[in-house]
Amino acid sequence: LFPLLYYCIHSQITVLTTTDQMPDLPRHITLDLIRKRSEHNQNLISNLEEVALHQEELESIGPILPRACGSSLKILLLQNNVIQRLHPKELKYFKVLEYLNLALNCITVVEGLGHLEFLSKLDLTLNFISIEFLESSLACLGQLRSLKELFLLGNPCLDAKKGGWEKKKGRMYVVAKLPVLEYLDGEEITRSERIRARQMISLLEEELVGLVATYREGMEQVKVKEQEQIVGGPEDEEMTKHCPEDRIRLSRELAQQKADKEEKEQANQPKFKGEKEIQLEQSDTIGEARKREETGDFKQCNEGRWEFHFDEEKRPGYLTLDISIQKHLSSSLIDVDVHPTYISVVIKSKVLRLKLPEEVRSEESYAQRSSTTGHLMVVMPKVKIERLRDIIDCSTPQDCDSKEKTSREKTRGNTSLQHEMLQEAQTTLTGPVTLKGLVKEKDGGVKQHEDGACASKLDMVECSTRSRRTCNSNSTKRLSADRDDDDDSEEPPPLI
């Protein structure tokens, strides 16, 4: 039974590959193509948030992209392809998609977008949406509650020469059908424009019915003319037209040329590593680095040549290490290990090991990553190094006490004059004031005797500075000549 089954399968395969009647399968997104366009995320697909698949001659999205990264993809760029239809089965897996670019494709009707509840921006510029399918397309877009910006420029439905609306009427019809929309073709929808569109919706719908009828009649006439030209004219005079069929035919020829060229170029190139292979390599590198550090083989290294710098001034008491990493690099490829005297970081299987300028508390350290720049910030609280050095240098408690005394004496010697001046300034003056020794004798000062008595005729008079009434009678008589009797100020008397 098994040889017969093998023969039947093998014969079917050979028949399918050799016959010329094999249908052309639509070119869709493959796993290798996703990995090729996810280099910014280290070829990781499961957590991919943005992917650009433009100019890849794609005819459909396919089932691989939605199932591979549909739960995390937010931005999908598919412009300048030949996609004709959007199948609901392919788009239902995109749970968080916010921006979809389908410009320069072959879409004739919009469908299958009802599941994209977070889609806020849709670009359908230069497609083939005709006036015949405009109503059904807007009905599909009306299910999108988060749609704020839409581009329909360059479609036949908004071109009067191709059987569509005039620009103003077409804009009003779209605004009336999509009340949630805020921008249409890059122009903001004003409140007055929205009110005017609602008022004219009935007239616009009646006009749409007539436009659809005339469009269908014109398309039938065009088909009859094309058939007549095919029967009567030679094949050499065929010319390509701007229509979905001709675009698809040309894109297939171009895709075949690209495929042949890629096969020649990739003959000697290494294969792309899968996600499991990258994670396995990352875990092996982490294990080897940690084993080397446990044995004491500590050497500073920067295998990935990452730019980094330490910062001690931004946060006092903390040592901050800033490592510049690509913004789109997955955080699963980063491993941080902080020790009191060094730090070890493994990024994309490359080790960055640095000696810290000061001792830190590894158990209280933490790492965080910037969502805007992608930089890795490791914050490490410092240990009181001066106190630790004193404890380590002291061999006995007596040495520690002597070091503390010497440090105190040094501080006292430096600040003794300051303390004395502060103490003198804070004390209150009491008692008599003497002028002995303030001014030298050669400069006009008072001459002193050997016993310390004053040689001047003027004798020093003891007088209290609090009140003038406690002064002696002689001093009051002398002072009365200089001052008025009615002066009741509490200022001390002048010295004579």
Short mmCIF file of N, CA, C and O in Angstrom, two decimals, residues 240-294:
data_model
loop_
_atom_site.label_atom_id
_atom_site.label_comp_id
_atom_site.label_asym_id
_atom_site.label_seq_id
_atom_site.Cartn_x
_atom_site.Cartn_y
_atom_site.Cartn_z
N THR A 240 -0.34 48.31 -23.38
CA THR A 240 -0.73 48.17 -21.99
C THR A 240 -1.57 49.36 -21.55
O THR A 240 -1.34 50.50 -21.97
N LYS A 241 -2.55 49.08 -20.70
CA LYS A 241 -3.44 50.12 -20.20
C LYS A 241 -3.32 50.19 -18.69
O LYS A 241 -2.83 49.27 -18.03
N HIS A 242 -3.83 51.29 -18.18
CA HIS A 242 -3.81 51.48 -16.73
C HIS A 242 -5.07 50.81 -16.15
O HIS A 242 -6.09 51.43 -15.89
N CYS A 243 -4.94 49.51 -15.92
CA CYS A 243 -6.04 48.71 -15.38
C CYS A 243 -5.43 47.62 -14.51
O CYS A 243 -4.24 47.29 -14.62
N PRO A 244 -6.22 47.01 -13.62
CA PRO A 244 -5.66 45.98 -12.72
C PRO A 244 -5.08 44.79 -13.45
O PRO A 244 -4.03 44.25 -13.03
N GLU A 245 -5.68 44.35 -14.55
CA GLU A 245 -5.21 43.16 -15.25
C GLU A 245 -3.80 43.37 -15.82
O GLU A 245 -2.92 42.51 -15.67
N ASP A 246 -3.59 44.51 -16.49
CA ASP A 246 -2.27 44.77 -17.07
C ASP A 246 -1.21 44.99 -15.99
O ASP A 246 -0.05 44.58 -16.16
N ARG A 247 -1.60 45.63 -14.93
CA ARG A 247 -0.64 45.84 -13.84
C ARG A 247 -0.20 44.52 -13.22
O ARG A 247 0.98 44.33 -12.90
N ILE A 248 -1.13 43.61 -13.04
CA ILE A 248 -0.79 42.30 -12.47
C ILE A 248 0.11 41.52 -13.42
O ILE A 248 1.08 40.87 -13.00
N ARG A 249 -0.18 41.58 -14.71
CA ARG A 249 0.64 40.86 -15.68
C ARG A 249 2.07 41.38 -15.69
O ARG A 249 3.04 40.60 -15.69
N LEU A 250 2.23 42.69 -15.67
CA LEU A 250 3.57 43.27 -15.66
C LEU A 250 4.31 43.00 -14.34
O LEU A 250 5.52 42.79 -14.33
N SER A 251 3.56 43.00 -13.25
CA SER A 251 4.21 42.75 -11.97
C SER A 251 4.71 41.32 -11.85
O SER A 251 5.75 41.06 -11.22
N ARG A 252 4.01 40.38 -12.44
CA ARG A 252 4.47 38.99 -12.41
C ARG A 252 5.77 38.83 -13.20
O ARG A 252 6.67 38.09 -12.78
N GLU A 253 5.85 39.49 -14.32
CA GLU A 253 7.11 39.44 -15.09
C GLU A 253 8.26 40.06 -14.30
O GLU A 253 9.37 39.52 -14.27
N LEU A 254 7.96 41.18 -13.67
CA LEU A 254 9.00 41.84 -12.87
C LEU A 254 9.38 41.01 -11.65
O LEU A 254 10.55 40.96 -11.25
N ALA A 255 8.39 40.32 -11.03
CA ALA A 255 8.68 39.48 -9.88
C ALA A 255 9.57 38.31 -10.26
O ALA A 255 10.47 37.91 -9.49
N GLN A 256 9.36 37.75 -11.44
CA GLN A 256 10.20 36.65 -11.90
C GLN A 256 11.63 37.12 -12.13
O GLN A 256 12.59 36.40 -11.79
N GLN A 257 11.80 38.30 -12.68
CA GLN A 257 13.15 38.85 -12.87
C GLN A 257 13.84 39.09 -11.52
O GLN A 257 15.03 38.80 -11.37
N LYS A 258 13.09 39.61 -10.56
CA LYS A 258 13.67 39.84 -9.23
C LYS A 258 14.07 38.52 -8.56
O LYS A 258 15.11 38.43 -7.90
N ALA A 259 13.22 37.50 -8.73
CA ALA A 259 13.52 36.20 -8.11
C ALA A 259 14.80 35.60 -8.69
O ALA A 259 15.63 35.05 -7.95
N ASP A 260 14.97 35.68 -10.00
CA ASP A 260 16.19 35.17 -10.62
C ASP A 260 17.43 35.92 -10.14
O ASP A 260 18.48 35.32 -9.90
N LYS A 261 17.29 37.22 -9.99
CA LYS A 261 18.41 38.02 -9.52
C LYS A 261 18.76 37.71 -8.07
O LYS A 261 19.95 37.64 -7.71
N GLU A 262 17.75 37.50 -7.24
CA GLU A 262 17.99 37.19 -5.83
C GLU A 262 18.65 35.83 -5.65
O GLU A 262 19.49 35.65 -4.76
N GLU A 263 18.29 34.87 -6.48
CA GLU A 263 18.91 33.56 -6.40
C GLU A 263 20.41 33.63 -6.68
O GLU A 263 21.22 32.96 -6.03
N LYS A 264 20.78 34.45 -7.64
CA LYS A 264 22.21 34.61 -7.94
C LYS A 264 22.95 35.33 -6.81
O LYS A 264 24.08 34.97 -6.48
N GLU A 265 22.31 36.33 -6.24
CA GLU A 265 22.98 37.10 -5.19
C GLU A 265 23.07 36.34 -3.87
O GLU A 265 24.04 36.47 -3.13
N GLN A 266 22.06 35.52 -3.57
CA GLN A 266 22.03 34.82 -2.29
C GLN A 266 22.72 33.46 -2.34
O GLN A 266 22.64 32.70 -1.37
N ALA A 267 23.38 33.15 -3.43
CA ALA A 267 24.06 31.85 -3.53
C ALA A 267 25.17 31.72 -2.50
O ALA A 267 25.38 30.66 -1.91
N ASN A 268 25.91 32.83 -2.27
CA ASN A 268 27.06 32.79 -1.36
C ASN A 268 26.81 33.53 -0.05
O ASN A 268 27.74 33.72 0.73
N GLN A 269 25.58 33.93 0.20
CA GLN A 269 25.28 34.65 1.43
C GLN A 269 24.81 33.68 2.51
O GLN A 269 24.19 32.66 2.22
N PRO A 270 25.08 34.01 3.79
CA PRO A 270 24.61 33.14 4.88
C PRO A 270 23.10 33.23 5.02
O PRO A 270 22.47 34.23 4.69
N LYS A 271 22.53 32.15 5.56
CA LYS A 271 21.09 32.11 5.75
C LYS A 271 20.68 32.94 6.97
O LYS A 271 21.46 33.11 7.90
N PHE A 272 19.45 33.40 6.94
CA PHE A 272 18.93 34.15 8.07
C PHE A 272 18.69 33.21 9.25
O PHE A 272 18.21 32.08 9.07
N LYS A 273 19.02 33.70 10.43
CA LYS A 273 18.78 32.92 11.64
C LYS A 273 17.32 33.06 12.07
O LYS A 273 16.75 34.14 12.01
N GLY A 274 16.75 31.96 12.52
CA GLY A 274 15.38 31.98 13.00
C GLY A 274 15.30 32.56 14.40
O GLY A 274 16.31 32.81 15.08
N GLU A 275 14.07 32.77 14.85
CA GLU A 275 13.87 33.35 16.18
C GLU A 275 14.36 32.42 17.28
O GLU A 275 14.98 32.86 18.26
N LYS A 276 14.12 31.12 17.14
CA LYS A 276 14.60 30.17 18.15
C LYS A 276 16.12 30.11 18.18
O LYS A 276 16.73 30.00 19.25
N GLU A 277 16.74 30.18 17.00
CA GLU A 277 18.21 30.15 16.96
C GLU A 277 18.80 31.38 17.63
O GLU A 277 19.81 31.28 18.34
N ILE A 278 18.18 32.55 17.40
CA ILE A 278 18.70 33.78 18.03
C ILE A 278 18.54 33.72 19.54
O ILE A 278 19.47 34.08 20.29
N GLN A 279 17.40 33.26 20.04
CA GLN A 279 17.20 33.17 21.48
C GLN A 279 18.12 32.14 22.11
O GLN A 279 18.62 32.33 23.23
N LEU A 280 18.37 31.01 21.40
CA LEU A 280 19.29 30.00 21.92
C LEU A 280 20.71 30.54 22.00
O LEU A 280 21.42 30.31 22.99
N GLU A 281 21.14 31.27 20.98
CA GLU A 281 22.47 31.88 21.01
C GLU A 281 22.59 32.90 22.13
O GLU A 281 23.62 32.99 22.80
N GLN A 282 21.51 33.67 22.37
CA GLN A 282 21.52 34.65 23.45
C GLN A 282 21.64 33.96 24.80
O GLN A 282 22.44 34.39 25.66
N SER A 283 20.90 32.88 25.03
CA SER A 283 20.96 32.18 26.32
C SER A 283 22.33 31.52 26.53
O SER A 283 22.86 31.51 27.65
N ASP A 284 22.94 30.99 25.47
CA ASP A 284 24.27 30.39 25.60
C ASP A 284 25.32 31.43 25.95
O ASP A 284 26.20 31.19 26.79
N THR A 285 25.23 32.61 25.33
CA THR A 285 26.18 33.68 25.64
C THR A 285 26.04 34.15 27.07
O THR A 285 27.04 34.41 27.77
N ILE A 286 24.80 34.25 27.55
CA ILE A 286 24.58 34.67 28.95
C ILE A 286 25.16 33.64 29.91
O ILE A 286 25.81 33.98 30.91
N GLY A 287 24.93 32.34 29.63
CA GLY A 287 25.47 31.31 30.50
C GLY A 287 26.99 31.31 30.56
O GLY A 287 27.58 31.19 31.65
N GLU A 288 27.65 31.47 29.42
CA GLU A 288 29.11 31.50 29.40
C GLU A 288 29.66 32.72 30.15
O GLU A 288 30.64 32.61 30.89
N ALA A 289 29.01 33.88 29.96
CA ALA A 289 29.48 35.09 30.64
C ALA A 289 29.33 34.97 32.15
O ALA A 289 30.22 35.37 32.91
N ARG A 290 28.21 34.40 32.62
CA ARG A 290 28.00 34.28 34.07
C ARG A 290 28.95 33.27 34.70
O ARG A 290 29.43 33.47 35.82
N LYS A 291 29.26 32.18 33.99
CA LYS A 291 30.21 31.21 34.52
C LYS A 291 31.60 31.82 34.65
O LYS A 291 32.31 31.60 35.64
N ARG A 292 32.01 32.59 33.66
CA ARG A 292 33.33 33.24 33.72
C ARG A 292 33.41 34.22 34.86
O ARG A 292 34.43 34.34 35.53
N GLU A 293 32.32 34.94 35.11
CA GLU A 293 32.32 35.92 36.20
C GLU A 293 32.32 35.24 37.56
O GLU A 293 32.90 35.75 38.52
N GLU A 294 31.68 34.07 37.68
CA GLU A 294 31.69 33.35 38.96
C GLU A 294 33.07 32.82 39.30
O GLU A 294 33.44 32.77 40.48
#
